[in-house]
């Protein structure tokens, strides 16, 4: 049973930075599988932010490219999204999840192809 726990959220002023964490217990890295990072703002649908594959390739939503980076520690089974130059529109609950199966790079942004969602961590960016 895979269990994901996000942490590191908080309140920050625009232009600031936050480092989130997603710890995955019970997760076994498998080539071709992805860990995804998503967010959901009030009144909006859940949105793909970025995904990282077990062997390293990382893809980002254009809205965060150049500002967010994701790294992973396979020993600790933890994902670390680093968010820089935060904007008010980044305000949302951030979630991590694991892919249901091996995904293509065009599939990685589909919310329905992920499972084992964490409880989320709130990020609030004020102007």
PDB file of C-alpha atoms in Angstrom:
ATOM      1  CA  UNK A   1       0.000   0.000   0.000  1.00  0.00           C
ATOM      2  CA  UNK A   2       1.504   3.301  -1.131  1.00  0.00           C
ATOM      3  CA  UNK A   3       1.006   6.258   1.170  1.00  0.00           C
ATOM      4  CA  UNK A   4       2.005   9.781   0.167  1.00  0.00           C
ATOM      5  CA  UNK A   5       2.432  12.672   2.584  1.00  0.00           C
ATOM      6  CA  UNK A   6       3.010  16.226   1.385  1.00  0.00           C
ATOM      7  CA  UNK A   7       4.509  18.912   3.598  1.00  0.00           C
ATOM      8  CA  UNK A   8       6.257  22.259   3.419  1.00  0.00           C
ATOM      9  CA  UNK A   9       3.375  24.464   2.402  1.00  0.00           C
ATOM     10  CA  UNK A  10       2.759  27.839   3.955  1.00  0.00           C
ATOM     11  CA  UNK A  11       2.241  31.499   3.288  1.00  0.00           C
ATOM     12  CA  UNK A  12       4.741  33.579   1.391  1.00  0.00           C
ATOM     13  CA  UNK A  13       4.835  36.930  -0.357  1.00  0.00           C
ATOM     14  CA  UNK A  14       5.002  37.167  -4.109  1.00  0.00           C
ATOM     15  CA  UNK A  15       8.547  36.653  -5.305  1.00  0.00           C
ATOM     16  CA  UNK A  16       9.319  34.342  -2.437  1.00  0.00           C
ATOM     17  CA  UNK A  17      10.242  30.655  -2.367  1.00  0.00           C
ATOM     18  CA  UNK A  18       9.016  27.457  -0.809  1.00  0.00           C
ATOM     19  CA  UNK A  19      10.303  23.907  -0.796  1.00  0.00           C
ATOM     20  CA  UNK A  20       7.692  21.217  -0.587  1.00  0.00           C
ATOM     21  CA  UNK A  21       8.184  17.550   0.173  1.00  0.00           C
ATOM     22  CA  UNK A  22       6.301  14.416  -0.773  1.00  0.00           C
ATOM     23  CA  UNK A  23       7.270  11.290   1.131  1.00  0.00           C
ATOM     24  CA  UNK A  24       6.178   8.001  -0.412  1.00  0.00           C
ATOM     25  CA  UNK A  25       6.033   5.028   1.915  1.00  0.00           C
ATOM     26  CA  UNK A  26       5.443   1.621   0.411  1.00  0.00           C
ATOM     27  CA  UNK A  27       6.480   2.862  -3.027  1.00  0.00           C
ATOM     28  CA  UNK A  28       8.864   0.916  -5.216  1.00  0.00           C
ATOM     29  CA  UNK A  29      10.540   2.778  -8.043  1.00  0.00           C
ATOM     30  CA  UNK A  30       9.890   1.183 -11.392  1.00  0.00           C
ATOM     31  CA  UNK A  31      11.284   2.265 -14.726  1.00  0.00           C
ATOM     32  CA  UNK A  32       8.731   4.118 -16.787  1.00  0.00           C
ATOM     33  CA  UNK A  33       6.557   5.086 -13.855  1.00  0.00           C
ATOM     34  CA  UNK A  34       6.131   8.695 -12.827  1.00  0.00           C
ATOM     35  CA  UNK A  35       5.534  10.737  -9.723  1.00  0.00           C
ATOM     36  CA  UNK A  36       3.415  13.756 -10.417  1.00  0.00           C
ATOM     37  CA  UNK A  37       2.844  17.061  -8.743  1.00  0.00           C
ATOM     38  CA  UNK A  38      -0.518  18.771  -9.082  1.00  0.00           C
ATOM     39  CA  UNK A  39      -2.337  21.749  -7.614  1.00  0.00           C
ATOM     40  CA  UNK A  40      -5.898  22.846  -7.124  1.00  0.00           C
ATOM     41  CA  UNK A  41      -6.941  26.428  -6.559  1.00  0.00           C
ATOM     42  CA  UNK A  42     -10.331  27.279  -5.025  1.00  0.00           C
ATOM     43  CA  UNK A  43     -13.109  26.801  -7.542  1.00  0.00           C
ATOM     44  CA  UNK A  44     -10.788  25.334 -10.154  1.00  0.00           C
ATOM     45  CA  UNK A  45     -10.017  21.868 -11.393  1.00  0.00           C
ATOM     46  CA  UNK A  46      -6.904  20.019 -10.340  1.00  0.00           C
ATOM     47  CA  UNK A  47      -4.026  21.063 -12.572  1.00  0.00           C
ATOM     48  CA  UNK A  48      -0.851  19.252 -13.520  1.00  0.00           C
ATOM     49  CA  UNK A  49       2.317  21.043 -12.380  1.00  0.00           C
ATOM     50  CA  UNK A  50       5.174  18.651 -13.110  1.00  0.00           C
ATOM     51  CA  UNK A  51       6.166  15.009 -13.296  1.00  0.00           C
ATOM     52  CA  UNK A  52       9.387  13.147 -12.737  1.00  0.00           C
ATOM     53  CA  UNK A  53      10.129   9.636 -13.933  1.00  0.00           C
ATOM     54  CA  UNK A  54      11.918   7.075 -11.816  1.00  0.00           C
ATOM     55  CA  UNK A  55      15.041   7.357 -13.962  1.00  0.00           C
ATOM     56  CA  UNK A  56      15.041  11.124 -13.833  1.00  0.00           C
ATOM     57  CA  UNK A  57      13.425  12.950 -16.767  1.00  0.00           C
ATOM     58  CA  UNK A  58      11.298  15.820 -15.540  1.00  0.00           C
ATOM     59  CA  UNK A  59       8.598  17.765 -17.307  1.00  0.00           C
ATOM     60  CA  UNK A  60       6.917  20.987 -16.219  1.00  0.00           C
ATOM     61  CA  UNK A  61       3.750  22.876 -16.980  1.00  0.00           C
ATOM     62  CA  UNK A  62       4.668  25.993 -18.962  1.00  0.00           C
ATOM     63  CA  UNK A  63       3.192  28.143 -16.186  1.00  0.00           C
ATOM     64  CA  UNK A  64       5.906  27.021 -13.758  1.00  0.00           C
ATOM     65  CA  UNK A  65       8.798  26.268 -16.092  1.00  0.00           C
ATOM     66  CA  UNK A  66      11.900  28.143 -15.043  1.00  0.00           C
ATOM     67  CA  UNK A  67      10.503  28.785 -11.560  1.00  0.00           C
ATOM     68  CA  UNK A  68       9.822  25.306 -10.176  1.00  0.00           C
ATOM     69  CA  UNK A  69      12.221  22.389 -10.101  1.00  0.00           C
ATOM     70  CA  UNK A  70      11.695  18.871  -8.820  1.00  0.00           C
ATOM     71  CA  UNK A  71      14.301  16.568  -7.403  1.00  0.00           C
ATOM     72  CA  UNK A  72      13.931  13.151  -5.853  1.00  0.00           C
ATOM     73  CA  UNK A  73      15.768  11.171  -3.227  1.00  0.00           C
ATOM     74  CA  UNK A  74      15.187   7.515  -4.036  1.00  0.00           C
ATOM     75  CA  UNK A  75      16.704   6.323  -0.767  1.00  0.00           C
ATOM     76  CA  UNK A  76      14.307   8.463   1.249  1.00  0.00           C
ATOM     77  CA  UNK A  77      11.564   7.960  -1.368  1.00  0.00           C
ATOM     78  CA  UNK A  78      10.885  11.645  -1.220  1.00  0.00           C
ATOM     79  CA  UNK A  79      10.087  14.179  -3.892  1.00  0.00           C
ATOM     80  CA  UNK A  80      11.218  17.802  -3.413  1.00  0.00           C
ATOM     81  CA  UNK A  81       9.487  20.474  -5.474  1.00  0.00           C
ATOM     82  CA  UNK A  82      11.390  23.719  -5.128  1.00  0.00           C
ATOM     83  CA  UNK A  83       9.267  26.735  -5.978  1.00  0.00           C
ATOM     84  CA  UNK A  84      10.908  30.078  -6.747  1.00  0.00           C
ATOM     85  CA  UNK A  85       9.576  33.478  -7.827  1.00  0.00           C
ATOM     86  CA  UNK A  86       6.153  32.581  -6.534  1.00  0.00           C
ATOM     87  CA  UNK A  87       3.172  34.482  -7.867  1.00  0.00           C
ATOM     88  CA  UNK A  88      -0.298  34.978  -6.423  1.00  0.00           C
ATOM     89  CA  UNK A  89      -1.692  32.648  -9.085  1.00  0.00           C
ATOM     90  CA  UNK A  90       0.416  29.831  -7.597  1.00  0.00           C
ATOM     91  CA  UNK A  91      -1.885  29.837  -4.584  1.00  0.00           C
ATOM     92  CA  UNK A  92      -3.419  26.369  -4.335  1.00  0.00           C
ATOM     93  CA  UNK A  93      -3.367  23.071  -2.498  1.00  0.00           C
ATOM     94  CA  UNK A  94      -0.475  21.052  -3.865  1.00  0.00           C
ATOM     95  CA  UNK A  95      -0.668  17.281  -4.211  1.00  0.00           C
ATOM     96  CA  UNK A  96       1.637  14.486  -5.248  1.00  0.00           C
ATOM     97  CA  UNK A  97       0.608  11.188  -6.775  1.00  0.00           C
ATOM     98  CA  UNK A  98       2.042   8.146  -8.512  1.00  0.00           C
ATOM     99  CA  UNK A  99       1.224   7.101 -12.041  1.00  0.00           C
ATOM    100  CA  UNK A 100      -1.081   4.139 -12.559  1.00  0.00           C
ATOM    101  CA  UNK A 101       1.249   2.633 -15.143  1.00  0.00           C
ATOM    102  CA  UNK A 102       4.033   3.672 -17.483  1.00  0.00           C
ATOM    103  CA  UNK A 103       2.958   6.904 -19.125  1.00  0.00           C
ATOM    104  CA  UNK A 104       3.987   8.649 -22.304  1.00  0.00           C
ATOM    105  CA  UNK A 105       5.074  12.255 -22.081  1.00  0.00           C
ATOM    106  CA  UNK A 106       1.709  13.323 -23.495  1.00  0.00           C
ATOM    107  CA  UNK A 107      -0.140  11.348 -20.812  1.00  0.00           C
ATOM    108  CA  UNK A 108       1.764  12.627 -17.794  1.00  0.00           C
ATOM    109  CA  UNK A 109      -0.453  15.695 -17.433  1.00  0.00           C
ATOM    110  CA  UNK A 110      -3.671  13.684 -17.106  1.00  0.00           C
ATOM    111  CA  UNK A 111      -4.979  13.727 -13.538  1.00  0.00           C
ATOM    112  CA  UNK A 112      -6.956  10.509 -14.074  1.00  0.00           C
ATOM    113  CA  UNK A 113      -3.799   8.520 -14.809  1.00  0.00           C
ATOM    114  CA  UNK A 114      -2.461   9.003 -11.280  1.00  0.00           C
ATOM    115  CA  UNK A 115      -3.338   7.333  -7.999  1.00  0.00           C
ATOM    116  CA  UNK A 116      -2.277   7.188  -4.334  1.00  0.00           C
ATOM    117  CA  UNK A 117      -2.936  10.886  -3.833  1.00  0.00           C
ATOM    118  CA  UNK A 118      -1.590  12.563  -0.713  1.00  0.00           C
ATOM    119  CA  UNK A 119      -3.689  14.847   1.470  1.00  0.00           C
ATOM    120  CA  UNK A 120      -2.193  17.996  -0.029  1.00  0.00           C
ATOM    121  CA  UNK A 121      -0.366  20.981   1.391  1.00  0.00           C
ATOM    122  CA  UNK A 122      -1.625  24.560   1.145  1.00  0.00           C
ATOM    123  CA  UNK A 123       0.502  27.213  -0.532  1.00  0.00           C
ATOM    124  CA  UNK A 124      -0.686  30.796  -0.235  1.00  0.00           C
ATOM    125  CA  UNK A 125       1.098  33.586  -2.079  1.00  0.00           C
ATOM    126  CA  UNK A 126       0.156  37.146  -1.173  1.00  0.00           C
ATOM    127  CA  UNK A 127       0.874  40.294  -3.124  1.00  0.00           C
TER     128      UNK A 127
END
